PDB file of C-alpha atoms and ligand atoms in Angstrom:
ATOM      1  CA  UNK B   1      53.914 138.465  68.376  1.00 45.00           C
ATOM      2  CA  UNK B   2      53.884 142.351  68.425  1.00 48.00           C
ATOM      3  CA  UNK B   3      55.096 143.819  71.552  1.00 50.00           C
ATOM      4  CA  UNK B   4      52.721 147.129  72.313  1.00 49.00           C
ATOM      5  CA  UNK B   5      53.541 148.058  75.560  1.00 50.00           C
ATOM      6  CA  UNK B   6      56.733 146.824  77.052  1.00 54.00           C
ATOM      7  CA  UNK B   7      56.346 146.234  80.854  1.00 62.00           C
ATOM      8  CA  UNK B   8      59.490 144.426  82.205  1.00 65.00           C
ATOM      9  CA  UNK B   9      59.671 145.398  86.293  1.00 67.00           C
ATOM     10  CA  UNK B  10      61.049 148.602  86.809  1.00 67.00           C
ATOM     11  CA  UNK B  11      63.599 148.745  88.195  1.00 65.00           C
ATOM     12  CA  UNK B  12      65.300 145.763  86.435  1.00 72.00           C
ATOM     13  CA  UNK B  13      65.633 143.159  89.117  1.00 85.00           C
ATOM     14  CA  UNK B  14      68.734 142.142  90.766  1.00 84.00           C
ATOM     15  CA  UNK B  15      68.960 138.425  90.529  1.00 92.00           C
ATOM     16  CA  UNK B  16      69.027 139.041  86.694  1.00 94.00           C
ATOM     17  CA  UNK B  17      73.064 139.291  87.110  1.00 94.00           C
ATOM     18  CA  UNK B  18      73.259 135.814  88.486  1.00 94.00           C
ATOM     19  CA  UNK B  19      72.139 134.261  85.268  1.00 96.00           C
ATOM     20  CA  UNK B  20      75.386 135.505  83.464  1.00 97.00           C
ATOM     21  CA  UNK B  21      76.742 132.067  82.056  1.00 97.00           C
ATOM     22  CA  UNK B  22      73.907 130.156  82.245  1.00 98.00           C
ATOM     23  CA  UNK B  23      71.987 128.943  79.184  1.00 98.00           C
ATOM     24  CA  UNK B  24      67.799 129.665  79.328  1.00 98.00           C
ATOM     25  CA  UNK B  25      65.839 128.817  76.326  1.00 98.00           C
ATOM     26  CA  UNK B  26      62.126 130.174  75.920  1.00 98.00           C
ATOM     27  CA  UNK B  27      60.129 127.701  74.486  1.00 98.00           C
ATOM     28  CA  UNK B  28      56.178 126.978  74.044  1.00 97.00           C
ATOM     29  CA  UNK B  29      53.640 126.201  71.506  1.00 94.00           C
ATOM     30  CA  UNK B  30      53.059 128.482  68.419  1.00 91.00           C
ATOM     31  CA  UNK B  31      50.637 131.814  69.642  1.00 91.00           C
ATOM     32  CA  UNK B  32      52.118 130.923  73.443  1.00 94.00           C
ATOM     33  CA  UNK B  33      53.268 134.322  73.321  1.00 94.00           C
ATOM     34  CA  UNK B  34      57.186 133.485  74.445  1.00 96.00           C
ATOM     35  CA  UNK B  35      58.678 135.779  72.263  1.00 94.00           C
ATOM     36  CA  UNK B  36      56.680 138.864  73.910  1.00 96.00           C
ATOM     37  CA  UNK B  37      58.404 137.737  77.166  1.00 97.00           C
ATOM     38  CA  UNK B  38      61.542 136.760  75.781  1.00 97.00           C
ATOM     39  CA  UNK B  39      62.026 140.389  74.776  1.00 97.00           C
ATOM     40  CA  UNK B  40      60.748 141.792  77.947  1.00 97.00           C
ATOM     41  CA  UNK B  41      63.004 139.605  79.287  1.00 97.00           C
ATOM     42  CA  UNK B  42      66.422 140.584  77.536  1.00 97.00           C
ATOM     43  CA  UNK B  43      65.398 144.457  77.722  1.00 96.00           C
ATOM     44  CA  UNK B  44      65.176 144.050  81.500  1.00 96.00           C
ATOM     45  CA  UNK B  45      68.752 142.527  81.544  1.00 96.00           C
ATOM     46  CA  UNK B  46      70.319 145.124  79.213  1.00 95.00           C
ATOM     47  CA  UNK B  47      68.401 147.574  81.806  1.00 94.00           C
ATOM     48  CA  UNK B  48      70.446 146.353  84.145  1.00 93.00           C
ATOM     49  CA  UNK B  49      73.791 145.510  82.449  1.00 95.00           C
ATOM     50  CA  UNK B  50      73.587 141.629  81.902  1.00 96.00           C
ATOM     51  CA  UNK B  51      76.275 140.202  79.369  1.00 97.00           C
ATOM     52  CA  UNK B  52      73.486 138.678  77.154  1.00 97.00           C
ATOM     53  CA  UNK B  53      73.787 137.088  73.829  1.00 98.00           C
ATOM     54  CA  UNK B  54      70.130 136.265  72.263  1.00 97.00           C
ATOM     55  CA  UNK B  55      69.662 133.700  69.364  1.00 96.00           C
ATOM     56  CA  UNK B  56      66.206 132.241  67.844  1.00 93.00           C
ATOM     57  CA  UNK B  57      65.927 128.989  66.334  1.00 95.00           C
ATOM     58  CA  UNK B  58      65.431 127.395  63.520  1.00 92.00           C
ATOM     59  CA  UNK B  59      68.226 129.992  62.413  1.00 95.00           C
ATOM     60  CA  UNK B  60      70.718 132.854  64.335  1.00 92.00           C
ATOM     61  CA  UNK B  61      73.107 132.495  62.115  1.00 96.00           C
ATOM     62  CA  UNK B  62      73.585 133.175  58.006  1.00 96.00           C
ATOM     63  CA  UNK B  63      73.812 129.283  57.448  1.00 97.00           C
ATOM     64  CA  UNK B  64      70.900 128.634  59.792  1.00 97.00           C
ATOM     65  CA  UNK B  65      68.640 131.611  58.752  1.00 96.00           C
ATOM     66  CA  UNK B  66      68.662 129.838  55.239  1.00 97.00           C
ATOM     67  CA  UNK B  67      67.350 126.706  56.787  1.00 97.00           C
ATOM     68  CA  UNK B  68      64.713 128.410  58.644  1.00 95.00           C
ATOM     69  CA  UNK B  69      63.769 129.180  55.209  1.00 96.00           C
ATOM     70  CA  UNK B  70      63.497 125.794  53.881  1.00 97.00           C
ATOM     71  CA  UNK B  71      61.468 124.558  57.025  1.00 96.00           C
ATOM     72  CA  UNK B  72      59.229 127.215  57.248  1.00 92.00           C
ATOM     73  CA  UNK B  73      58.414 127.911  53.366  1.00 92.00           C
ATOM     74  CA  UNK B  74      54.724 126.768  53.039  1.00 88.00           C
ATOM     75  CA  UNK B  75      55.455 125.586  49.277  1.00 92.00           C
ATOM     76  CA  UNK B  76      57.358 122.300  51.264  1.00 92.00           C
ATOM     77  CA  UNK B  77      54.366 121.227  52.050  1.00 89.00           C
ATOM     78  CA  UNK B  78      55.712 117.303  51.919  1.00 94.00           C
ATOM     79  CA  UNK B  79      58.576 117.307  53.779  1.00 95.00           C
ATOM     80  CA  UNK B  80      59.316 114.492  55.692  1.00 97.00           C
ATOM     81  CA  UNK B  81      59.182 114.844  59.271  1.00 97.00           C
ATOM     82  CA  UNK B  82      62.793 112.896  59.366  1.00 98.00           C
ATOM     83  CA  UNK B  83      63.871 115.749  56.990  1.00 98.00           C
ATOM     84  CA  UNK B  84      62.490 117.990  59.063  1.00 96.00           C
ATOM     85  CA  UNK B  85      64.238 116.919  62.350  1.00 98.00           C
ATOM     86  CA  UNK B  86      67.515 117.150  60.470  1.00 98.00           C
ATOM     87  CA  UNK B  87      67.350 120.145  58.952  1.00 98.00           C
ATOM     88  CA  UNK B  88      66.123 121.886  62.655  1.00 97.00           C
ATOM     89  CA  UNK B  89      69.243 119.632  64.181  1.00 98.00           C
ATOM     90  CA  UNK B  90      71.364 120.932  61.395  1.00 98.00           C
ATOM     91  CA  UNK B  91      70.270 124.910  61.629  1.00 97.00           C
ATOM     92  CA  UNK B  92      71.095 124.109  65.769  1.00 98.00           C
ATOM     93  CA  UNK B  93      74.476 122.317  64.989  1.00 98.00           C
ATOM     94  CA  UNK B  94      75.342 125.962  63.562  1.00 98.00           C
ATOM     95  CA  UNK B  95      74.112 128.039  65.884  1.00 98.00           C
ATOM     96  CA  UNK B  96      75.730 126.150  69.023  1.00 98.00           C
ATOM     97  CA  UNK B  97      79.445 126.413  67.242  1.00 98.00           C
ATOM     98  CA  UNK B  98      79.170 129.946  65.984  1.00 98.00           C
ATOM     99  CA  UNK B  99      77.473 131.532  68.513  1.00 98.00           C
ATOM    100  CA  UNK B 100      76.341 129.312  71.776  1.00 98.00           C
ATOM    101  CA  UNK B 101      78.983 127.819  73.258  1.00 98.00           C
ATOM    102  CA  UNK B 102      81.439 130.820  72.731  1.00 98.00           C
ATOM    103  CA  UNK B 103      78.961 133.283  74.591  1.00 98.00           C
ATOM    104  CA  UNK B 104      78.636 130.843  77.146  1.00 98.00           C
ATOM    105  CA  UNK B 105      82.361 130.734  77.274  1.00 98.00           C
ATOM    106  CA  UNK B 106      82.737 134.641  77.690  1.00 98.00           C
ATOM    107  CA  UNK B 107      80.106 134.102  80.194  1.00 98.00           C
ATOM    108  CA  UNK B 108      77.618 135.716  79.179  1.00 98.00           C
ATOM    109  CA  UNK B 109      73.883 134.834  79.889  1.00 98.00           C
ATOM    110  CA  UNK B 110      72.821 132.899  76.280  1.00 98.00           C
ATOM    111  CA  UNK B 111      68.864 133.451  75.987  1.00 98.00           C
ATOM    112  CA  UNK B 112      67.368 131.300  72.905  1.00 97.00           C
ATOM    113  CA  UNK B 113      64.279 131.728  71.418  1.00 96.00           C
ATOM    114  CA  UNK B 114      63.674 127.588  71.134  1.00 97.00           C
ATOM    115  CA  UNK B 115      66.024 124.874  71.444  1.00 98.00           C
ATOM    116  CA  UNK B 116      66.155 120.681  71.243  1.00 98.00           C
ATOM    117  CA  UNK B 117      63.107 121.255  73.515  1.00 98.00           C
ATOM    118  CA  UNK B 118      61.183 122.604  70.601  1.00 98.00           C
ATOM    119  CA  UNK B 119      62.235 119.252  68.393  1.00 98.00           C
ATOM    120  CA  UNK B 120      60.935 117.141  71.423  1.00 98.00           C
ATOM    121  CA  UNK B 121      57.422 118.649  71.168  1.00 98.00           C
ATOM    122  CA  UNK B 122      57.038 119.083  67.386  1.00 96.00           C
ATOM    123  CA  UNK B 123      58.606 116.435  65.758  1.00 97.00           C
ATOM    124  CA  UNK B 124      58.887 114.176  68.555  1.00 98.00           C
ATOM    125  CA  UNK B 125      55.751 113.871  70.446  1.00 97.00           C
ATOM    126  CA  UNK B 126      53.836 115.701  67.522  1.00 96.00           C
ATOM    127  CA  UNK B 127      55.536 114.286  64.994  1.00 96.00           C
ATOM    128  CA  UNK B 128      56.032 110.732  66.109  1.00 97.00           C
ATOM    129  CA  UNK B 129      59.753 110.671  66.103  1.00 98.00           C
ATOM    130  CA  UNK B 130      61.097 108.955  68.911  1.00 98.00           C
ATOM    131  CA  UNK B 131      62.406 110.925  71.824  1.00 97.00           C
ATOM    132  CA  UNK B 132      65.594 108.426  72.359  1.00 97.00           C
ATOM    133  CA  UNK B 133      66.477 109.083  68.574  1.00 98.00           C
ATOM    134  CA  UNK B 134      66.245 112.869  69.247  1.00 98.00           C
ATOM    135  CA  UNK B 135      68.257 113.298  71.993  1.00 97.00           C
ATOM    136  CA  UNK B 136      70.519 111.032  70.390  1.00 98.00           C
ATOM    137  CA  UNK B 137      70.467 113.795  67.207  1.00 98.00           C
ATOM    138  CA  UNK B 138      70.983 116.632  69.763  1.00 98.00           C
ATOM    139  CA  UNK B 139      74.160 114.799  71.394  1.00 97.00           C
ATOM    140  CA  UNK B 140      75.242 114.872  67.704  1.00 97.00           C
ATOM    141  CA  UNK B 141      74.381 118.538  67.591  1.00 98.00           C
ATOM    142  CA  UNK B 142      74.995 120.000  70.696  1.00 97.00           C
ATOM    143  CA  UNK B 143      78.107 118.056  71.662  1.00 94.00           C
ATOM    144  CA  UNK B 144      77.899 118.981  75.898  1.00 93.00           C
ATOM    145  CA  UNK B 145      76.145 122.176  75.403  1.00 97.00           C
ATOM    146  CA  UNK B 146      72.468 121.565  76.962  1.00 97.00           C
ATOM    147  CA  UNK B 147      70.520 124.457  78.554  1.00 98.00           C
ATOM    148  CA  UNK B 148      70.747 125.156  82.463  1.00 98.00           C
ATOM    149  CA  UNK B 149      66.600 125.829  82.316  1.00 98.00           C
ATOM    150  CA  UNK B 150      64.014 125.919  79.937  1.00 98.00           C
ATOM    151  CA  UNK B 151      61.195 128.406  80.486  1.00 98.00           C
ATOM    152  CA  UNK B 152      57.961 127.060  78.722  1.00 98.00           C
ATOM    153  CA  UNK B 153      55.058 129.212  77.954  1.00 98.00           C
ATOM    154  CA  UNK B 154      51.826 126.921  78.363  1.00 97.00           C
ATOM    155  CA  UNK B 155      48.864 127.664  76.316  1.00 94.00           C
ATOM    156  CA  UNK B 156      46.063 125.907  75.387  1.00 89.00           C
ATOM    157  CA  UNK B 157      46.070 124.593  71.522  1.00 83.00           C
ATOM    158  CA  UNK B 158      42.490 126.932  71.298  1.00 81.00           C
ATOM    159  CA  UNK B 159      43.797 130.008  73.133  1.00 83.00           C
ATOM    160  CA  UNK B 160      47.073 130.028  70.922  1.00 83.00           C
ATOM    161  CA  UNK B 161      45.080 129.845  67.852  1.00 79.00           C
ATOM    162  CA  UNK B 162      43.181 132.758  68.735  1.00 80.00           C
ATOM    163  CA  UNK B 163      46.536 134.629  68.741  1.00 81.00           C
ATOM    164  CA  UNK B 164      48.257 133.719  65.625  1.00 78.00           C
ATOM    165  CA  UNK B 165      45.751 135.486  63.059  1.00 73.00           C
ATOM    166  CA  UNK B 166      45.300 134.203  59.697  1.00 65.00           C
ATOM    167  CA  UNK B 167      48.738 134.173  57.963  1.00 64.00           C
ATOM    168  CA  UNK B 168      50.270 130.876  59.133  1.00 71.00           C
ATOM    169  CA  UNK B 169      53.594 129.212  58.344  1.00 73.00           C
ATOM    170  CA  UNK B 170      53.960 125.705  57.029  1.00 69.00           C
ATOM    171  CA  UNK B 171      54.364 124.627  61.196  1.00 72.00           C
ATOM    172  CA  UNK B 172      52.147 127.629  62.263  1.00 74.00           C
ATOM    173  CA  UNK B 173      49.807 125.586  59.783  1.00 76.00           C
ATOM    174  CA  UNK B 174      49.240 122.060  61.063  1.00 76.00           C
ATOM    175  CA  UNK B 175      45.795 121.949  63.022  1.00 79.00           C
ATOM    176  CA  UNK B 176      44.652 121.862  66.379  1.00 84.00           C
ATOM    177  CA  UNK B 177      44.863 117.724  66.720  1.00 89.00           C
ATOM    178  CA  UNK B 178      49.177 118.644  66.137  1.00 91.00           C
ATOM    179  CA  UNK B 179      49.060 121.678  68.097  1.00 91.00           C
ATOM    180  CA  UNK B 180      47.477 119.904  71.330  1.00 93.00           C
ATOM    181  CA  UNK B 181      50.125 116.813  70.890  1.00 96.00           C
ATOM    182  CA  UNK B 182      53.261 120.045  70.786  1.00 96.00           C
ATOM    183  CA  UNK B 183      51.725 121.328  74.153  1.00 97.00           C
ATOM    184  CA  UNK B 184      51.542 117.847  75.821  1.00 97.00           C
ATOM    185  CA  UNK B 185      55.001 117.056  74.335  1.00 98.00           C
ATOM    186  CA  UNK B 186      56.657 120.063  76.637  1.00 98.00           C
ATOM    187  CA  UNK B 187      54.733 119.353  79.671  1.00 98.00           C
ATOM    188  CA  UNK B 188      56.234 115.808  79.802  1.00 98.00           C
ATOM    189  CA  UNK B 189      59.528 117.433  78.977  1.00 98.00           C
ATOM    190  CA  UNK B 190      58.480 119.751  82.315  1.00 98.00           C
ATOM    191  CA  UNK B 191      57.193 116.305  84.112  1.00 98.00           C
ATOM    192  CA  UNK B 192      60.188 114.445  83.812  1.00 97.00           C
ATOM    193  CA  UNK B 193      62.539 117.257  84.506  1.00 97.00           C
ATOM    194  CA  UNK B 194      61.250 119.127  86.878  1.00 96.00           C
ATOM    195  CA  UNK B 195      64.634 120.682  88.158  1.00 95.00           C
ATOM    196  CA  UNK B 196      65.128 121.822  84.832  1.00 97.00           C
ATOM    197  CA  UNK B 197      61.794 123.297  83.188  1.00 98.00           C
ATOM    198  CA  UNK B 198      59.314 126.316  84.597  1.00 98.00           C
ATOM    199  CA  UNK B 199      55.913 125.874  83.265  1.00 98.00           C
ATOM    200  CA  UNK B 200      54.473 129.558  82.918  1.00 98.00           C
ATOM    201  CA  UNK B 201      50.573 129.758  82.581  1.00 97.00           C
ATOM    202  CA  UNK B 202      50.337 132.057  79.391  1.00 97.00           C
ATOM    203  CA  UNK B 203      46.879 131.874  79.384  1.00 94.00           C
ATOM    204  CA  UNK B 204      46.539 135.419  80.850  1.00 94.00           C
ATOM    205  CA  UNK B 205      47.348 138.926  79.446  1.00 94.00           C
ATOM    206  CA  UNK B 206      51.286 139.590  78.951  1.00 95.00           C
ATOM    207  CA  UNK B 207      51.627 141.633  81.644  1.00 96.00           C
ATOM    208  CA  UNK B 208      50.159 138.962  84.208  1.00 97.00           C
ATOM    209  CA  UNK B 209      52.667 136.857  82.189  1.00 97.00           C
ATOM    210  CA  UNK B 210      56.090 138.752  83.196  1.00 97.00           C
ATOM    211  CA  UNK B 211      55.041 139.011  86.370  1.00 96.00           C
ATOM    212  CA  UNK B 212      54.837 134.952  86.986  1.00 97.00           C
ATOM    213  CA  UNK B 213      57.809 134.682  84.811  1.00 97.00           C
ATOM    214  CA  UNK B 214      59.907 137.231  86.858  1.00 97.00           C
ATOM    215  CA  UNK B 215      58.763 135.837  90.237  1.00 96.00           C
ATOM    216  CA  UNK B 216      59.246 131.921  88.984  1.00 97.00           C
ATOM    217  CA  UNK B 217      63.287 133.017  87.520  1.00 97.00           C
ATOM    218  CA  UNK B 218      64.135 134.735  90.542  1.00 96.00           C
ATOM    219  CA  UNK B 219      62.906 131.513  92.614  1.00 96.00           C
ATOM    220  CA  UNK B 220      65.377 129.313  90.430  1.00 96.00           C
ATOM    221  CA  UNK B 221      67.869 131.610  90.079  1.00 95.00           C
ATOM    222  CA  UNK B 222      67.990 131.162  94.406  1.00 93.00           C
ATOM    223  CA  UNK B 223      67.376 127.866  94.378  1.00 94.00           C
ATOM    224  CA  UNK B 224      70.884 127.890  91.922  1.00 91.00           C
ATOM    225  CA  UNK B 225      73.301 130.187  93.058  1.00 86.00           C
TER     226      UNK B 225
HETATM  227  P1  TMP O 301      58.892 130.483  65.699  1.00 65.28           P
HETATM  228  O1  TMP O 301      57.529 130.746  65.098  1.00 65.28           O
HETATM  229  O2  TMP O 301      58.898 130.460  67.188  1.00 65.28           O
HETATM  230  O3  TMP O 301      59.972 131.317  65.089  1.00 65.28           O
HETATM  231  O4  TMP O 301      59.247 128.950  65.341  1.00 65.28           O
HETATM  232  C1  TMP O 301      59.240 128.481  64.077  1.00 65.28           C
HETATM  233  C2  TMP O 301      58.440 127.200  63.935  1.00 65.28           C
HETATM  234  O5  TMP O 301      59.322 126.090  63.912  1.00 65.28           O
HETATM  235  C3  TMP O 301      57.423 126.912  65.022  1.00 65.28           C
HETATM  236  O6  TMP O 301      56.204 126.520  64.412  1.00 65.28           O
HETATM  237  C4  TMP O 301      57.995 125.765  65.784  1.00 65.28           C
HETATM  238  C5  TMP O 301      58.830 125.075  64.760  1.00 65.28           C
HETATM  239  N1  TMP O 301      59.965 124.318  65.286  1.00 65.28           N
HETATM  240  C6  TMP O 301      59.931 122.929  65.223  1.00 65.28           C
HETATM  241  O7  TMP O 301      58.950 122.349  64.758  1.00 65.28           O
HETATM  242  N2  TMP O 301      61.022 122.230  65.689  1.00 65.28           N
HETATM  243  C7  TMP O 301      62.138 122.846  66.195  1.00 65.28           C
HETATM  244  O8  TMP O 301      63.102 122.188  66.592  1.00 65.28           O
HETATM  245  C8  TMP O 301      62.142 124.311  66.243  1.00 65.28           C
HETATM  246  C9  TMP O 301      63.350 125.018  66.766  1.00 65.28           C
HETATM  247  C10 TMP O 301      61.047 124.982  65.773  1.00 65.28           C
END
């Protein structure tokens, strides 16, 4: 989503620095507006001098980049949602060895724009691939690399539509009976993990947004010094 006017809190908070080493994906339904906040987000911590490495998935690297454009082509209209969970695993399997774990070894704060969290909601409680099977994938995946907090931006399936305009990807793409399932599928992520999930409301204008967001990180990042 287009970023028009960049408000991150001047000046860059404090607590930002003790994030460095932790892992904090940004996850939410399509038109949930994360990716506004996620670069509000990293431009405050560059403001302020954070070691920060920044990935998006599906993709952040050359081999996963070329799977994002696989699962996101609209003429792959029939791929199989077991394809699909592969190919998302396979494009993270990537991304975690090249770039993930050693960031998080130089310990440096890793910010991702999705993670397994984002395979949980679409092709898990979306898709109707079961969640045990998933995280079983991710293990696979991942190895012991698992984020320290996921930050999910929660929209309404009609409110996020409103934002995506008319150009849709083949995910972007799948109706509001999907879209409603995704949002559900992250707040049970967020209900049975409490510890480890915020739950912003990003119902309201972006600036309203980074404000809840900033307040709600600086809370955890107290709560786990
Ligand atoms: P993006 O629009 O945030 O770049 O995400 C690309 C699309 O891929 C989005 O519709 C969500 C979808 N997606 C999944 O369905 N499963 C996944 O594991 C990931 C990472 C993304």
């Amino acid at each position: 989503m287009h970023d028009a006017a960049p408000t991150p809190p001047e000046p860059a908070p404090a607590f930002l620095h003790a994030l460095e080493g932790r892992f904090i994906v940004f996850d939410g339904p399509d038109g949930s507006g994360k990716t506004t906040q996620l670069r509000r987000f990293t431009r405050a911590c560059r403001a302020r001098g954070v070691r920060l490495c920044e990935v998006r998935e599906p993709g952040g690297t050359p081999v996963g980049e070329r799977v994002r454009d696989i699962l996101l082509d609209r003429a792959h209209e029939e791929m199989a949602v077991r394809c699909e969970t592969l190919l998302y695993m396979a494009s993270r399997a990537q991304l975690v060895e090249q770039v993930i774990r050693p960031a998080l070894a130089q310990g440096e704060l890793v910010v991702a724009d999705r993670f397994v969290s984002s395979t949980l909601a679409y092709q898990g409680a979306a898709g109707g691939i079961p969640i045990d099977d998933i995280n079983t994938l991710a293990r696979i995946a991942c190895d012991s690399v698992r984020p320290d907090l996921v930050v999910i931006f929660d929209v309404d399936e009609r409110a996020a539509a409103k934002r995506l305009g008319l150009l849709l990807d083949r995910m972007e793409a799948k109706g509001a009976a999907f879209h409603k399932r995704v949002r559900e599928g992250y707040l049970e992520q967020a209900r049975a993990e409490p510890d480890r999930h915020l739950v912003i409301d990003a119902s309201h204008d972006a600036d309203t947004v980074t404000a809840s967001l900033f307040d709600a990180l600086s809370a955890w990042a107290s709560a786990h010094a």
